[in-house]
Amino acid sequence: MTQQARASHILVKTEDEATSIKKRIDGGEDFAANAKRFSKCPSKDKGGDLGWFGKGMMVPEFEQIAFTEEVGKVVGPVKTQFGYHVIKVTGKK
């Protein structure tokens, strides 16, 4: 079986927005609530949850975080072609 990861993210346009949201989460705010409020991705309706994915299914910058960081870790800002992400690794199998 191939390795899979599960992650949630918050996608915004600027690095400043992503940094500000990461600070809120680091300060104890709920990740999903911030995703619903700020994310520009349709996944915001699910609290930013992208579900399970294998290698090669996400852009490289995003995938790097999902497969290398420990479960529960919140990372960001991470720049991709889509904008800036705050990423929470939620599972690995």
XYZ file of C-alpha atoms in Angstrom:
93
model
C 0.000 0.000 0.000
C 1.272 3.436 -0.848
C 1.793 5.988 1.859
C -1.083 8.414 2.362
C -1.475 11.624 4.292
C -4.447 13.646 5.399
C -4.333 17.386 5.867
C -6.467 20.439 6.343
C -5.501 23.846 5.037
C -6.417 27.486 4.938
C -5.692 29.175 1.605
C -5.274 32.957 1.416
C -3.816 35.453 -1.051
C -0.989 37.010 0.958
C 1.821 35.883 3.212
C 0.714 38.439 5.819
C -2.789 36.920 5.974
C -1.341 33.430 6.383
C 1.065 34.587 9.109
C -1.751 36.318 10.980
C -4.003 33.222 10.820
C -1.155 30.938 11.946
C -0.636 33.210 14.986
C -4.348 32.913 15.872
C -4.154 29.107 15.718
C -0.863 29.011 17.650
C -2.629 31.151 20.261
C -5.286 28.499 20.750
C -7.961 29.327 18.166
C -9.662 26.442 16.372
C -8.141 25.529 12.996
C -11.475 24.553 11.393
C -13.183 27.749 12.554
C -10.388 29.838 11.016
C -10.611 27.809 7.780
C -14.356 28.461 7.534
C -13.828 32.160 8.159
C -10.734 32.960 6.062
C -9.944 30.248 3.491
C -10.463 30.891 -0.233
C -10.625 27.138 -0.964
C -13.954 25.257 -1.279
C -12.601 22.890 1.413
C -13.365 25.648 3.927
C -16.902 24.235 4.251
C -15.298 21.125 5.789
C -13.006 23.137 8.065
C -10.255 22.957 5.454
C -10.173 19.140 5.382
C -8.785 17.772 2.110
C -9.247 14.116 3.044
C -6.695 11.378 2.325
C -4.278 11.696 -0.579
C -1.271 9.874 -1.967
C 2.011 11.202 -3.267
C 1.690 13.092 -6.538
C -1.857 14.305 -5.873
C -0.959 17.708 -4.405
C 1.464 20.425 -5.496
C 5.039 19.628 -4.349
C 5.295 22.384 -1.721
C 2.089 21.194 -0.060
C 2.949 17.517 -0.328
C 6.367 18.096 1.264
C 4.688 19.336 4.457
C 1.949 16.686 4.492
C 4.397 13.786 4.258
C 7.241 15.098 6.429
C 5.618 16.934 9.346
C 4.165 15.078 12.319
C 0.412 14.627 12.752
C -1.134 17.570 14.568
C 1.529 20.047 13.472
C 0.371 23.355 11.951
C 2.769 24.847 9.388
C 2.709 28.051 7.411
C 2.796 30.207 5.515
C 3.585 27.820 2.650
C 3.637 29.432 -0.809
C 2.268 27.544 -3.834
C 0.908 28.550 -7.236
C -2.497 28.940 -5.553
C -1.445 31.387 -2.840
C -0.358 30.962 0.774
C -1.421 28.029 2.908
C -1.562 27.291 6.603
C -1.460 23.495 6.722
C -2.423 21.107 9.508
C -1.343 17.486 9.121
C -4.265 15.416 10.429
C -3.285 11.839 9.588
C -0.876 9.383 7.998
C -1.280 5.774 6.926
